[in-house]
Structure formats: structure tokens, C-alpha cells
PDB file of C-alpha atoms in Angstrom:
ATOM      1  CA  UNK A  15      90.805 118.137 110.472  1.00 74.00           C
ATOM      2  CA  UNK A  16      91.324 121.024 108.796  1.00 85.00           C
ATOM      3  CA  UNK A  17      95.089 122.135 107.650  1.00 93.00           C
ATOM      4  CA  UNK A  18      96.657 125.753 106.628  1.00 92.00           C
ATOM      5  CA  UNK A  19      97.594 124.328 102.632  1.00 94.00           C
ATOM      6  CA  UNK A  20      94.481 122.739 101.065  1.00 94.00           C
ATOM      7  CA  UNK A  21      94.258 122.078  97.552  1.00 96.00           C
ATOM      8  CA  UNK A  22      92.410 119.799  95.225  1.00 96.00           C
ATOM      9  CA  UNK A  23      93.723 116.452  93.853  1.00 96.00           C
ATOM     10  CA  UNK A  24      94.393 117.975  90.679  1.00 97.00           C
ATOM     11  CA  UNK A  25      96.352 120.775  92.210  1.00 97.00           C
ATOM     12  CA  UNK A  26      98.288 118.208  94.475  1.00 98.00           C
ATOM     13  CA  UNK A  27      98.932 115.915  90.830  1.00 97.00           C
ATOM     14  CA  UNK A  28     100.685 118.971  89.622  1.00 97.00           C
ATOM     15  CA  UNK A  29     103.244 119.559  92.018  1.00 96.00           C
ATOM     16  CA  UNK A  30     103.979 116.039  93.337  1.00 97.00           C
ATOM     17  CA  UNK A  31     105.161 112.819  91.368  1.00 97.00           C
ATOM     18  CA  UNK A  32     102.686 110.270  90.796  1.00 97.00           C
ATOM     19  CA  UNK A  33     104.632 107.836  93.434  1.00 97.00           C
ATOM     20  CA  UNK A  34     104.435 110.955  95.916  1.00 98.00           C
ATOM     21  CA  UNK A  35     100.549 111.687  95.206  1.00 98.00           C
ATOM     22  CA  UNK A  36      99.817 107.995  95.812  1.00 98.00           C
ATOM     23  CA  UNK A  37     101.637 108.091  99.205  1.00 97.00           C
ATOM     24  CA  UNK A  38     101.424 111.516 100.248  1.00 97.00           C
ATOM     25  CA  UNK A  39      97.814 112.117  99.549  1.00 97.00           C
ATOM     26  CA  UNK A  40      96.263 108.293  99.407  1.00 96.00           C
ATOM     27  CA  UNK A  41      98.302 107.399 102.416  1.00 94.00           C
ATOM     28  CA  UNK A  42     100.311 104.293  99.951  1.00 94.00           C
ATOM     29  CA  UNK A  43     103.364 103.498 101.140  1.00 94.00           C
ATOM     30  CA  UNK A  44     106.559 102.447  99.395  1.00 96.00           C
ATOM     31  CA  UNK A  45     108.301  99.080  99.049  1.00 96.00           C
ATOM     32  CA  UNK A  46     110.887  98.264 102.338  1.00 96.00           C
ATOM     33  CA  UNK A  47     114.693  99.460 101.304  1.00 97.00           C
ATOM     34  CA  UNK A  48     113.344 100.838  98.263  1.00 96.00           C
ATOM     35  CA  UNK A  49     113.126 104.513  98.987  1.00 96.00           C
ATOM     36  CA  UNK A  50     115.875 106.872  98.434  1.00 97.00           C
ATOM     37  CA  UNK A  51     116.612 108.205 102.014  1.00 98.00           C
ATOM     38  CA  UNK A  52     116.293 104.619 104.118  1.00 96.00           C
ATOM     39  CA  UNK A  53     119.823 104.509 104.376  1.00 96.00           C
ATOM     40  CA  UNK A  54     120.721 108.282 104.078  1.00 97.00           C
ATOM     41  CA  UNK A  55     123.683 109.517 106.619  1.00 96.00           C
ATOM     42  CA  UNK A  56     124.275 112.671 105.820  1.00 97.00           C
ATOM     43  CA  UNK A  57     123.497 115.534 107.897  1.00 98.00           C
ATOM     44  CA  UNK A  58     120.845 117.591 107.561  1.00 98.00           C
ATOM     45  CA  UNK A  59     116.718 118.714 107.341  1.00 98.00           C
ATOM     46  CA  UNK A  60     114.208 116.614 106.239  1.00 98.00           C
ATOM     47  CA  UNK A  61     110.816 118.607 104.939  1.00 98.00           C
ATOM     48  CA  UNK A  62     107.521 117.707 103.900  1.00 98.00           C
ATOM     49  CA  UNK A  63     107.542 116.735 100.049  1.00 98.00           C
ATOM     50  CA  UNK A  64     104.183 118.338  99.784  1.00 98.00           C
ATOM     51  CA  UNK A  65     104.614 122.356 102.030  1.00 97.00           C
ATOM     52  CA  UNK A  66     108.554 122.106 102.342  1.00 97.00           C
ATOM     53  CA  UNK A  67     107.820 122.053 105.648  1.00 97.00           C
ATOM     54  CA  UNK A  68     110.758 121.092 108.356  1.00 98.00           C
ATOM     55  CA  UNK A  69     109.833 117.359 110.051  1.00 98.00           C
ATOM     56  CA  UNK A  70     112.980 116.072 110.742  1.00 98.00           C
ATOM     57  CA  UNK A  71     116.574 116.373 112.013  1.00 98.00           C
ATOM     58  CA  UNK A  72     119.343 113.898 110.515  1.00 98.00           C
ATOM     59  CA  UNK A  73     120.365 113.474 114.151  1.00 98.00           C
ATOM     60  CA  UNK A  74     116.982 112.289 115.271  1.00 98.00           C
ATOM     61  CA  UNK A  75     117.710 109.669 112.185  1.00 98.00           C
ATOM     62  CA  UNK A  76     118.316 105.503 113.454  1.00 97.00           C
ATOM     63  CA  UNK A  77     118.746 102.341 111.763  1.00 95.00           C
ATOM     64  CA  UNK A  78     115.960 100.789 112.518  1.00 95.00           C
ATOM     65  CA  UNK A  79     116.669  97.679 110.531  1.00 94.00           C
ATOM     66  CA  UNK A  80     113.099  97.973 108.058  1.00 95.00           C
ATOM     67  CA  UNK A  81     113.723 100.232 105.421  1.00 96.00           C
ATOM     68  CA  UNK A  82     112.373 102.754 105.728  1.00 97.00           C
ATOM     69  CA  UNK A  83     113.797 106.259 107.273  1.00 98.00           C
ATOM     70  CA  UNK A  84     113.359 106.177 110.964  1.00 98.00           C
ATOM     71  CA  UNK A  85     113.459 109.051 113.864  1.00 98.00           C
ATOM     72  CA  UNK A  86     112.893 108.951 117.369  1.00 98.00           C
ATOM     73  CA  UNK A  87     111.299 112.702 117.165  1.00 97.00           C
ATOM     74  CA  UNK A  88     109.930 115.104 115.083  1.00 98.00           C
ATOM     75  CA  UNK A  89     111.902 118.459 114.675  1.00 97.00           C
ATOM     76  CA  UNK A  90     109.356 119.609 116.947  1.00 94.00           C
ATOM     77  CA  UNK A  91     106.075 118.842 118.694  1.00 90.00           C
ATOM     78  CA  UNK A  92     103.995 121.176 115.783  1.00 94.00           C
ATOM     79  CA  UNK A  93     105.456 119.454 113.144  1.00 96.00           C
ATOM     80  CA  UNK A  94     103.532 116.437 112.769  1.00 97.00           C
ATOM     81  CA  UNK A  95      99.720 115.629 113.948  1.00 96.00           C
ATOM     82  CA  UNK A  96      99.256 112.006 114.903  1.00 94.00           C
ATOM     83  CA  UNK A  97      95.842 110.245 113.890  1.00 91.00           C
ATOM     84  CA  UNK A  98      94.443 107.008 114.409  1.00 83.00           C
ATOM     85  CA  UNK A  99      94.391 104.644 111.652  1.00 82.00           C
ATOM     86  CA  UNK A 100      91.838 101.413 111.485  1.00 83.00           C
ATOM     87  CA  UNK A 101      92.795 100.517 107.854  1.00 80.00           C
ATOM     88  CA  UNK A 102      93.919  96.741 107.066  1.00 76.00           C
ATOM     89  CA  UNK A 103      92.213  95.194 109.730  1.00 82.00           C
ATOM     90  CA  UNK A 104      94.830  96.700 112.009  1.00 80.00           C
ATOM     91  CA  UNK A 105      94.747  99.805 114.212  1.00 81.00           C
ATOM     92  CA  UNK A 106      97.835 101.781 114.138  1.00 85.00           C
ATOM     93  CA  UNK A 107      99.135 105.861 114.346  1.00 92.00           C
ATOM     94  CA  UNK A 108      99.311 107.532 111.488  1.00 95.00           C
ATOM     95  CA  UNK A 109     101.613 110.554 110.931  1.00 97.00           C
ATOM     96  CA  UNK A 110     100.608 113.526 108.656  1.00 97.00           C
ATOM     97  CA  UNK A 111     102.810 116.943 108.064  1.00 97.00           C
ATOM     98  CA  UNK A 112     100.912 119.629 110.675  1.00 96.00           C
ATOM     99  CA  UNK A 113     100.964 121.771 107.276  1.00 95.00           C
ATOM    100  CA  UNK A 114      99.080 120.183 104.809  1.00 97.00           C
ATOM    101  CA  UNK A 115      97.151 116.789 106.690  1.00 97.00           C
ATOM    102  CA  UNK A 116      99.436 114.631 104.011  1.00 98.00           C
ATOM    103  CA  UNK A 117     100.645 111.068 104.556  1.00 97.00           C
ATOM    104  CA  UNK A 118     104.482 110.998 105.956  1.00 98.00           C
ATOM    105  CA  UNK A 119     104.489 107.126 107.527  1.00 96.00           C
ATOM    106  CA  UNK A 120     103.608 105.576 110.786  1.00 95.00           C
ATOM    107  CA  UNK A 121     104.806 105.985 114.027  1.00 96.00           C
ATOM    108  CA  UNK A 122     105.477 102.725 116.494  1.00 95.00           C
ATOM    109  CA  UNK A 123     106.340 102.546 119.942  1.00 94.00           C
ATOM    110  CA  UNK A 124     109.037  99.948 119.351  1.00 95.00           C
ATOM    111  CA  UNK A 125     112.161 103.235 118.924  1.00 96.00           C
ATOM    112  CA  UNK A 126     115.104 103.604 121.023  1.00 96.00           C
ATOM    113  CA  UNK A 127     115.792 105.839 123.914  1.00 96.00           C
ATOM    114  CA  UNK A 128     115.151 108.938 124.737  1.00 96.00           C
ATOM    115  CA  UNK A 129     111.682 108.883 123.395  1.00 97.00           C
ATOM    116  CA  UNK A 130     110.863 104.962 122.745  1.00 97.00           C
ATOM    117  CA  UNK A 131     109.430 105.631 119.508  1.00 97.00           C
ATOM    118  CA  UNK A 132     109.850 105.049 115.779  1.00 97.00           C
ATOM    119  CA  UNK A 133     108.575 107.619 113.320  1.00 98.00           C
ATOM    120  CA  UNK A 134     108.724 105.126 110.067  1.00 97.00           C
ATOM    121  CA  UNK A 135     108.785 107.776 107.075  1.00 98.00           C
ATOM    122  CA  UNK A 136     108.312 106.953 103.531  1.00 98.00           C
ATOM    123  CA  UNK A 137     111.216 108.512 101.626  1.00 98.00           C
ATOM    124  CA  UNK A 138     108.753 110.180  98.995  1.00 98.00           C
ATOM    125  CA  UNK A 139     106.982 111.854 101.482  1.00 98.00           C
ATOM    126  CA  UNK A 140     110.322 113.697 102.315  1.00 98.00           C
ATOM    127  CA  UNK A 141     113.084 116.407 100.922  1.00 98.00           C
ATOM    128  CA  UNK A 142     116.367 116.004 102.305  1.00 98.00           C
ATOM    129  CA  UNK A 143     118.708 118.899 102.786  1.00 98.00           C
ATOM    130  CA  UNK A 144     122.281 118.457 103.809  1.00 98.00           C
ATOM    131  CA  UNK A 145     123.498 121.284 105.776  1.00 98.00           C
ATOM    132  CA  UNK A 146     124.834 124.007 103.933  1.00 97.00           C
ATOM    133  CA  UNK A 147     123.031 123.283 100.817  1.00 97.00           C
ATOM    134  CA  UNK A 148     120.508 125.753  99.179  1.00 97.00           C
ATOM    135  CA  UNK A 149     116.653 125.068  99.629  1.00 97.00           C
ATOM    136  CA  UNK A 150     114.595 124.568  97.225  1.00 97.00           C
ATOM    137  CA  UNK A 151     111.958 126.979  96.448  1.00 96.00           C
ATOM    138  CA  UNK A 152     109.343 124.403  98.752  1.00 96.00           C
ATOM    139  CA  UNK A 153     111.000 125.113 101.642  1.00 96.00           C
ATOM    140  CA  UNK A 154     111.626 129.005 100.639  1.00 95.00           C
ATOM    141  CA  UNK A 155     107.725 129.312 100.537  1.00 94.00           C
ATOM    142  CA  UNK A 156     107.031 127.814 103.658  1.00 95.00           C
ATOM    143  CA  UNK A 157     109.560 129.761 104.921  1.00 92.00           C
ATOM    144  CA  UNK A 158     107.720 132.934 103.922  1.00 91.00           C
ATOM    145  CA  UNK A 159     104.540 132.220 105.044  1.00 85.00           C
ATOM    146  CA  UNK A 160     105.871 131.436 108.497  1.00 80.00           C
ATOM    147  CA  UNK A 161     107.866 134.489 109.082  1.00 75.00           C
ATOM    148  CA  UNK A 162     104.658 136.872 107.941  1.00 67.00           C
TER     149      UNK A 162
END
């Protein structure tokens, strides 16, 4: 597929932390009740880590119990693209940010009402923004490029 933000690996090595290249471009994933928004109840805006993108509301947010972040819906239906995944001997659906084609998590149809499903997000793969705070120059940019 091809995506509106393409760079090279270098490029993408620049801007992200090695633990967010590795999951956000390699499609790794982190450690269960490791990553730093699993638990997070504030409200708020969760972007992409790699375009600043918007994927998620905190009110969309569950406890799913595994340890990672969990929503029962995107932001909106543009946000995310779903793809099929065959890796690990296992065949699963893979979410990416619509902006960029980067790795965010999985999503499961095991979620609660009104959707059924469970977007499982790695935490690195995400900025979280409380409501009221200032964005950070990510999100600014996408910002810009969508209003033009």
C-alpha cells in the first residue's frame, strides 16, 4: 500500500526511539504491562508516534485486562487501515496509522459493546495528550498538512 508520509529507515531512526522504530516500523511489539499508557486514565487524544496523527479517544479507552492500551474504536473510520497478518504461524489483523502504513498493535474481535472489538495498541506506537494540554510540534504538522 502506498501511504501520504514515506521515508527511509534512516529518516524514520532519526525521529523515533529505537524501541519505537523496532515496533512502529518492524511491527515488534512491547512486553504486556510494560508500556507507559496500558493503564493511562486520563482524558484525552492519542496520536500516531510516527505523523502525530489523531487514532484514539481516551473515552474509546477499556481495561481489557492484557496490558496493553485497548479501544473499542478508532477516532474515526480513516484513521487506521486494517491488514492481514500471517506472521508466527498465526493469522491475525494488523493495525497501521492511515498516515504513514506504521505498526500501532492488533485488533481482536474479543472487545466490549458497542463495537465488539479490541484495538490492542502498543504504548510506543502512541502520544498521549490530555485535554487542554499543548501539542507537540508532531501533531502541529499533521495538523497543517490536513487543513491545506
Amino acid at each position: 500500500m502506498s501511504y501520504p508520509i514515506q521515508k527511509t529507515d534512516e529518516e524514520w531512526k532519526q525521529m523515533l526511539s529505537d524501541e519505537q522504530f523496532y515496533i512502529l516500523r518492524k511491527q515488534g511489539t512491547e512486553r504486556a504491562f510494560t508500556g507507559e499508557y496500558w493503564d493511562n486514565k486520563k482524558k484525552g487524544t492519542y496520536y500516531s508516534a510516527a505523523t502525530g496523527q489523531p487514532l484514539f479517544r481516551s473515552e474509546h479507552k477499556f481495561k481489557s485486562g492484557t496490558g496493553w492500551p485497548s479501544f473499542y474504536k478508532p477516532i474515526d473510520n480513516d484513521a487506521v487501515k486494517e491488514l492481514v497478518d500471517k506472521s508466527y504461524g498465526m493469522v491475525r489483523t494488523e493495525v497501521v496509522d492511515s498516515g504513514s502504513g506504521s505498526h500501532l498493535g492488533h485488533v481482536f474481535n474479543d472487545g466490549p459493546p458497542p463495537t465488539g472489538l479490541r484495538y490492542c495498541m502498543n504504548s510506543a506506537s502512541l502520544i498521549f495528550v490530555a485535554d487542554g494540554e499543548e501539542l507537540p510540534d508532531i501533531v502541529k504538522e499533521w495538523e497543517e498538512t490536513k487543513s491545506k
